[in-house]
Short mmCIF file of C-alpha atoms in Angstrom, two decimals:
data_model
loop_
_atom_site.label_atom_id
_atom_site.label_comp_id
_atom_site.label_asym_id
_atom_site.label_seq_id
_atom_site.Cartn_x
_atom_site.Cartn_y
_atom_site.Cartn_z
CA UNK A 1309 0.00 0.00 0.00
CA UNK A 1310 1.52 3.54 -1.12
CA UNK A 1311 0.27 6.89 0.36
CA UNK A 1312 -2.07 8.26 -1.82
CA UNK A 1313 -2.82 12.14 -1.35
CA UNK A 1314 -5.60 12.46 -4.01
CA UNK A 1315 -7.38 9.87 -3.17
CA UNK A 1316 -7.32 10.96 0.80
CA UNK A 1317 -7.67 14.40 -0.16
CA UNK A 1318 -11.34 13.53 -2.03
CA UNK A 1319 -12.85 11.83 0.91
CA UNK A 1320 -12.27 14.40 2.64
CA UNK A 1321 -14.04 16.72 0.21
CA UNK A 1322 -16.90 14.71 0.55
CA UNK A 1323 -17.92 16.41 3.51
CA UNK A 1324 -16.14 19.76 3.34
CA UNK A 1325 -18.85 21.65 1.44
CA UNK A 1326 -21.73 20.25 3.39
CA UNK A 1327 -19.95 20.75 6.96
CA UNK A 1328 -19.75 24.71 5.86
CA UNK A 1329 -23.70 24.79 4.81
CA UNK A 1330 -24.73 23.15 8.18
CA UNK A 1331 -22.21 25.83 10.35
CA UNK A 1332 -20.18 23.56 11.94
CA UNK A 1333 -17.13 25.76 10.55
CA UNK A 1334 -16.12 28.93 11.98
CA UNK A 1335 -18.35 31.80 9.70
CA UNK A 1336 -19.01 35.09 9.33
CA UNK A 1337 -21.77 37.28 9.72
CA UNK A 1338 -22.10 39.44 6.66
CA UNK A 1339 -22.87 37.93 3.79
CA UNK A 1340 -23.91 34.57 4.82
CA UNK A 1341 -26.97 34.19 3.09
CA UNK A 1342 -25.44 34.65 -0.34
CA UNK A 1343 -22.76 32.68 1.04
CA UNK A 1344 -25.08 29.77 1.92
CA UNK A 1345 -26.27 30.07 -1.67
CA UNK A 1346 -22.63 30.02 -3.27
CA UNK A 1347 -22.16 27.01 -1.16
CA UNK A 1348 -24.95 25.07 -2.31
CA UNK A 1349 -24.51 26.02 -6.05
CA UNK A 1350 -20.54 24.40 -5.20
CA UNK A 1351 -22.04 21.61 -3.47
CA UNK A 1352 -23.85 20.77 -6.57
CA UNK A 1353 -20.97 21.33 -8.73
CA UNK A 1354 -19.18 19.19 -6.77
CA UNK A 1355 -21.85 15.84 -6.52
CA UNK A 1356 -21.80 16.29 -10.44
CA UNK A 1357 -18.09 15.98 -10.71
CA UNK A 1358 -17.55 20.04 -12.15
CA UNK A 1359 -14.53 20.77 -9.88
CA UNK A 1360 -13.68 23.33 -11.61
CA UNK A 1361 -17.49 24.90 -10.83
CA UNK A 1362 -16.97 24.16 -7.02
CA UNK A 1363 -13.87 26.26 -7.16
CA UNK A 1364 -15.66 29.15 -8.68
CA UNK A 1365 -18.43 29.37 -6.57
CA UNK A 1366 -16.09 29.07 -3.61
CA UNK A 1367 -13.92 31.53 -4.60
CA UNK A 1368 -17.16 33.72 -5.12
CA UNK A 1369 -18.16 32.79 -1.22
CA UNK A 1370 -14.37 33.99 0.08
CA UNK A 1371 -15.12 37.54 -1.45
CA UNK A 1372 -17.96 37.75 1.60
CA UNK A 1373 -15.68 35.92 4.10
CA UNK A 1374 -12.59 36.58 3.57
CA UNK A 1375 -11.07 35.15 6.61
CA UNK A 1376 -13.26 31.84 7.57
CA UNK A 1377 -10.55 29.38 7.42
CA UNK A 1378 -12.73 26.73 5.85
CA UNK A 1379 -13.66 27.67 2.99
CA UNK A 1380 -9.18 28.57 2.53
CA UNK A 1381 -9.49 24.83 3.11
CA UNK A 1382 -11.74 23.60 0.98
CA UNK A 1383 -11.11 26.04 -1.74
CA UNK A 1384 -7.16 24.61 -1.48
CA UNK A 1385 -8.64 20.82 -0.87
CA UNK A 1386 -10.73 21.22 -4.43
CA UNK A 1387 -7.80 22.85 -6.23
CA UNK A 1388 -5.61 19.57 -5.17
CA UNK A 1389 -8.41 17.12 -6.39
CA UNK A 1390 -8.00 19.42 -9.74
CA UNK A 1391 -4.29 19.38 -10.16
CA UNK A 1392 -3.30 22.70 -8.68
CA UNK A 1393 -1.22 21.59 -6.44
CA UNK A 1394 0.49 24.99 -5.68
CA UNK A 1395 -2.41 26.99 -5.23
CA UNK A 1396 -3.77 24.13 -2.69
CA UNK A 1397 -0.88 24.10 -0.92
CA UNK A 1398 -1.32 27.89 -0.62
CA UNK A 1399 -4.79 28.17 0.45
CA UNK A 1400 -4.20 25.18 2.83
CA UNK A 1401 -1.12 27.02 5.00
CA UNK A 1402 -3.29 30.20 4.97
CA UNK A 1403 -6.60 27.97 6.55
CA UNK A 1404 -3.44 26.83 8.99
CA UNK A 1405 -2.51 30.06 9.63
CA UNK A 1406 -5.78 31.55 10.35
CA UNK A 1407 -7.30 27.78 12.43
CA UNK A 1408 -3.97 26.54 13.60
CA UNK A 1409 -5.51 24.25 16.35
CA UNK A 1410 -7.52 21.90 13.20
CA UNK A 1411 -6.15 18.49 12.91
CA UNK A 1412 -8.09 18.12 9.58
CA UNK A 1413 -6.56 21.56 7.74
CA UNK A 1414 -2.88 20.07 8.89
CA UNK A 1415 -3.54 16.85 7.79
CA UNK A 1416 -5.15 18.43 4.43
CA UNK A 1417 -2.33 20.30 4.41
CA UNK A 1418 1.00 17.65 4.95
CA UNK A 1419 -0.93 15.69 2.02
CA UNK A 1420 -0.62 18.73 -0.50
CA UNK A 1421 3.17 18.99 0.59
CA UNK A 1422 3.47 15.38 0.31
CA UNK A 1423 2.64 15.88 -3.62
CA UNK A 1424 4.64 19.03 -4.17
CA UNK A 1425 7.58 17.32 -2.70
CA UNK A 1426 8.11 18.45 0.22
CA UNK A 1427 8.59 16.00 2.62
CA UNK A 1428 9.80 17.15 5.41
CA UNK A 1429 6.93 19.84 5.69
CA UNK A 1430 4.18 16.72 5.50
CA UNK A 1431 6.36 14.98 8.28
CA UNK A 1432 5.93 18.41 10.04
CA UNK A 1433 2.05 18.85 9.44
CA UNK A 1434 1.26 15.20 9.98
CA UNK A 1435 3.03 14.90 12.81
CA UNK A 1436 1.76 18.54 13.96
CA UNK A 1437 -2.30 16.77 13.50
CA UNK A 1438 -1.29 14.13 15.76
CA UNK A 1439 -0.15 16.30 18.64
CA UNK A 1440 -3.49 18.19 18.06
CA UNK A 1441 -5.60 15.35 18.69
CA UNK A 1442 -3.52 11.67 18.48
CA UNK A 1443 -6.74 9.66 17.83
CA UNK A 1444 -7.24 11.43 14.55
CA UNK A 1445 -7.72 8.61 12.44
CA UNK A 1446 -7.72 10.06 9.01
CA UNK A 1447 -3.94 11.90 10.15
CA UNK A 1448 -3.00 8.28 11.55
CA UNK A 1449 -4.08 6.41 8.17
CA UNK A 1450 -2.06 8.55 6.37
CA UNK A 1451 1.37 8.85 8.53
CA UNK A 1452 0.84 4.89 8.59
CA UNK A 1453 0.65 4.22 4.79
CA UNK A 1454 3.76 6.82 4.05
CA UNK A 1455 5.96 4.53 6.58
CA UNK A 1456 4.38 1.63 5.10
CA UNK A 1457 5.24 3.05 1.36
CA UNK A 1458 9.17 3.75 2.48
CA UNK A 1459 9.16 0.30 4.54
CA UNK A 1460 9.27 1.75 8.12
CA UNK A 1461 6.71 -1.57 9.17
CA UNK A 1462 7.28 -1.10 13.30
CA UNK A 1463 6.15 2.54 12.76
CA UNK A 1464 3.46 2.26 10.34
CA UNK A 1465 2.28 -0.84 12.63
CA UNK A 1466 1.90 1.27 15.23
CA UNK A 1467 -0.33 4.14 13.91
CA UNK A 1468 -2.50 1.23 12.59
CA UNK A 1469 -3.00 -0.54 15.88
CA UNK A 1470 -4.58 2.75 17.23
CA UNK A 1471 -6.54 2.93 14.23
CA UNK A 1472 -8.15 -0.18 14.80
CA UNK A 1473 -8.43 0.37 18.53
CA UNK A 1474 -10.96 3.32 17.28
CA UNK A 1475 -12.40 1.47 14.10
CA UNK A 1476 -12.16 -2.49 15.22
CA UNK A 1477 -13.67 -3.55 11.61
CA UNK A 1478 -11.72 -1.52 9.14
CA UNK A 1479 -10.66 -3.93 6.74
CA UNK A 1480 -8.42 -2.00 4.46
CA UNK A 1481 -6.50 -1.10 7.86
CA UNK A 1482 -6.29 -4.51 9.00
CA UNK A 1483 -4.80 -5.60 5.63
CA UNK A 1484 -1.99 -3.02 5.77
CA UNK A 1485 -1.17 -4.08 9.28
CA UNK A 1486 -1.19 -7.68 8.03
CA UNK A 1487 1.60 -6.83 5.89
CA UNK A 1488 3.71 -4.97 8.61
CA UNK A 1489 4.04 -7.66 10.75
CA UNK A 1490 4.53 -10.21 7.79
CA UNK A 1491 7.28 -8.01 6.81
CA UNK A 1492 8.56 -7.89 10.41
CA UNK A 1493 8.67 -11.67 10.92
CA UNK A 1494 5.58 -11.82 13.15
CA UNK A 1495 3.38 -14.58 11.48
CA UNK A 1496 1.40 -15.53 14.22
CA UNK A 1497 0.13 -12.07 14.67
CA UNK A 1498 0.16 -11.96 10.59
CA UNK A 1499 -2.55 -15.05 10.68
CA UNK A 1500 -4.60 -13.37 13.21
CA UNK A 1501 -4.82 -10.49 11.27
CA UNK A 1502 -6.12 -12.09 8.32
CA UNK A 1503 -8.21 -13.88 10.29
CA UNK A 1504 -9.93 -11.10 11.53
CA UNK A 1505 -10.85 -9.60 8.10
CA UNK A 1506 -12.21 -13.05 7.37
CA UNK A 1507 -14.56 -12.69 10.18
CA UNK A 1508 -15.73 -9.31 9.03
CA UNK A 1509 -15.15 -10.49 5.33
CA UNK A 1510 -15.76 -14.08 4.61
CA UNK A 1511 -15.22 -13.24 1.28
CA UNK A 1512 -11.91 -11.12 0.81
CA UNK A 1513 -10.13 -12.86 -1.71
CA UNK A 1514 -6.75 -11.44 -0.63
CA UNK A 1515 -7.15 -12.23 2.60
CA UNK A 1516 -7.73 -15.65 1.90
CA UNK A 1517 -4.89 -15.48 -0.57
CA UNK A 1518 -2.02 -14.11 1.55
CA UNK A 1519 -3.47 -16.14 4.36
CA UNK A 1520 -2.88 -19.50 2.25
CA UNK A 1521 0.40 -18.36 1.62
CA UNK A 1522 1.44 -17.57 5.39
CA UNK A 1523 0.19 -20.97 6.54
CA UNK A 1524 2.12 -22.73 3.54
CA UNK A 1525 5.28 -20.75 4.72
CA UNK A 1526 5.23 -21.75 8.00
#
């Protein structure tokens, strides 16, 4: 398993537009009902798969709220899902800047470094998430699959354990820690991991797979 920004970055856009209609996010007063009506005209864009319309409208909303950190954040997580990878990165440090005490606009954030190449400013962020609140789980998913992706299988073991201490049935989890400890020489715990998906997912085929294969190594 390999980190993959984009594909973090989206589900996290999933919710982004809708947590701003409902006023979970910090807002401003003036202008919020033509900002509520920006939103939802993004939020539409966005369901139909016009990215490009999302980042319009939200641009539009920013001219009435020019210092709400997340829309800075979910203007710079849209530009990522569209390739504009240096504008996202902007927008993101600026949400930081403004909100530095969110765990979800560092961890947006280290994954926009991540793909401009700058790794040792998504170590920074990512680890900065996890001081902010270490049972983040979206922050510990991704710190685990970048030590997975460069081999680092005690460390990414560990974030993964305390994912599944907080999400007990998360089979795509439990299949990445299978690997660590295979990797680390640990195939009793290896077999018990794939064991576990089985019982959540009779049906996995690599489960069953890569648990054939432990068993025949033994």
């Amino acid at each position: 398993m390999e980190l993959d920004p984009k594909n973090e970055m989206a589900k996290s856009n999933i919710e982004a537009i809708s947590t701003l209609l409902k006023k979970d996010a910090p807002v401003e007063s003036e202008g919020t009902a033509e900002t509520d009506q920006i939103l939802h005209r993004a939020n539409e864009s966005y369901q139909q798969g016009d990215i490009e319309a999302a980042i319009q409208e939200i641009e539009k909303a920013m001219s009435t709220q020019p210092s709400n950190p997340a829309l800075y954040a979910t203007l710079g997580s849209l530009e990522f899902e569209f390739g504009q990878t240096d504008k996202a990165v902007k927008n993101l440090r600026k949400a930081v800047q403004i909100e530095g005490d969110s765990a979800d606009f560092m961890t947006r954030l280290a994954l926009a470094e991540f793909t401009a190449g700058n790794t040792d400013k998504f170590n920074k962020y990512i680890n900065s998430a996890l001081e902010l609140d270490s049972r983040y789980t979206p922050a510990l998913k991704v710190r685990a699959d970048f030590n997975l992706s460069i081999s680092s299988h005690k460390k990414a073991a560990t974030d993964y354990v305390d994912i599944i201490k907080i999400e007990p049935e998360n089979v795509e989890v439990l299949l990445a820690l299978a690997v660590c400890f295979y990797e680390t020489g640990d195939k009793d715990a290896t077999t018990m991991t794939y064991e576990r998906v089985l019982s959540i997912d009779p049906d996995n085929t690599l489960a069953k797979d890569n648990l054939t294969t432990v068993k025949n190594s033994s």
